[in-house]
Amino acid sequence: MFKKSILLLSVLFGSLFAAPIDDIGALSVSGTQVVGANGQPAKLRGMSMFWNIAQEAGPYWNANVVNWLAEDWHANLVRAAMGVEDNWGSDPNLTSEGYKGYEFDAAWNQAMVETIVDAAIAKGIYVIIDWHSHWTDDPSKPERQAKAVEFFTNMATKYGQYPNVIYEIYNEPGCGADDDCWNKIKSYAEKVIPAIRAVDPDNLILVGTPSYSSQVQIAANNPLTGDNAFNVAYVFHFYASEEWHYNNYMGFANTAMQKIPLFVSEWGLSPASGNGTINYSWLDVFFNWMEEKNLSWAAWSICNKNESSASLQTSASPNGNWAESDLRESGTWLRNKLRTLNPEWSAVSGGGSAISSKQKSSSSLLLQGTELLLNLNESANMDLIAISGEVVKSYKNLNANTSVSLQGLPKGIYLVKLQSKNSSKSYKINLQ
Ligand code: MG
């Protein structure tokens, strides 16, 4: 062991698997697929938070829940669905006074989003910043689009350097199922996207589509062009137990996917209302199709509302650590799928205060200044990989106990992959 105070070091203990952000890296669009840094489909799978302005959801908007979804559910994606034009203060279905969207209280809403984004970045998973609106194109409310530009400029300025962050600029446009609706969405997108790109040149942007983000084939006929089309995917939503969705939506998407990349930023097991009987045979067809097409997805939703698309019972603590009895039917099904499809991992991203709680390793790796100190069980090959996915340095047959100088490398987060005779391990370092 190194006889140095670990408090003074930027220390990260490794685990068997890297965090999703290290594994998948920066997202981009390649042809009609959303891909990771290695060019393969990103396959993000996770959960959408329910509206932050709802009493049944707001208390769950915290880092403990994000951590629990990552660790226990194996979610590699979480979506922060921030209300915009909605004011639920007088909703009679709410047990107490509800909250109001960004239009009414920008600071309060933005702070809730930042809580989720900060937690996702710290944990090493992806996060969608969702402008959860149906009426941003309302011609009688031109200030709404200006507020979206303001909000996304703030978000891009704060988070654009983190590859974890995805911008969803318009959840479900309610303007219709025709070219006219798409032209309104497009005109709005052509305002917001340049504002984001002015400060963040590269993170993935999701653009909503006509008829509540279902009629993606309309967008595919006349997609965004030029700089506005760079690293943009189009939003496709469905509710598996809605007969009309089941009969039509996969066809819309199959047609669209010949021309444009899709991202399922929201889908539910339930009928479209969010409530009602789950049709498991339709659900299986929809879900298997989505997986076969390598679509990334976030399921609706994390909240304890009394409806079948909700994942949680009212017994579910606002701090995660949920028992199976705290989950509703949707939550149980989704957790099982996520745990089956997404790999388990326990590394934690961040600035050096990380903890690996699940799989302690007897070997360790310490970064002291620009010296990387290895304390391994056996000699190993080591790759140093930038967050972009580029291998910046490779070392062969390093001694089990040695140090390597990283002087001269740009500051930032790197993935350290160690391959020895008997094991393969990944660590994350934050080079200052
Ligand atoms: Mg960026």
PDB file of C-alpha atoms and ligand atoms in Angstrom, residues 160-162 200-203, ligand 1:
ATOM      1  CA  GLY A 160     -22.073  21.297 -22.606  1.00  0.00           C
ATOM      2  CA  GLN A 161     -18.658  19.919 -21.715  1.00  0.00           C
ATOM      3  CA  TYR A 162     -20.200  16.764 -20.219  1.00  0.00           C
ATOM      4  CA  ASP A 200     -21.960  23.409 -26.995  1.00  0.00           C
ATOM      5  CA  PRO A 201     -20.873  22.269 -30.444  1.00  0.00           C
ATOM      6  CA  ASP A 202     -21.492  18.576 -30.078  1.00  0.00           C
ATOM      7  CA  ASN A 203     -23.877  17.051 -27.516  1.00  0.00           C
TER       8      ASN A 203
HETATM    9 MG    MG B   1     -20.347  19.233 -25.676  1.00  0.00          MG
END
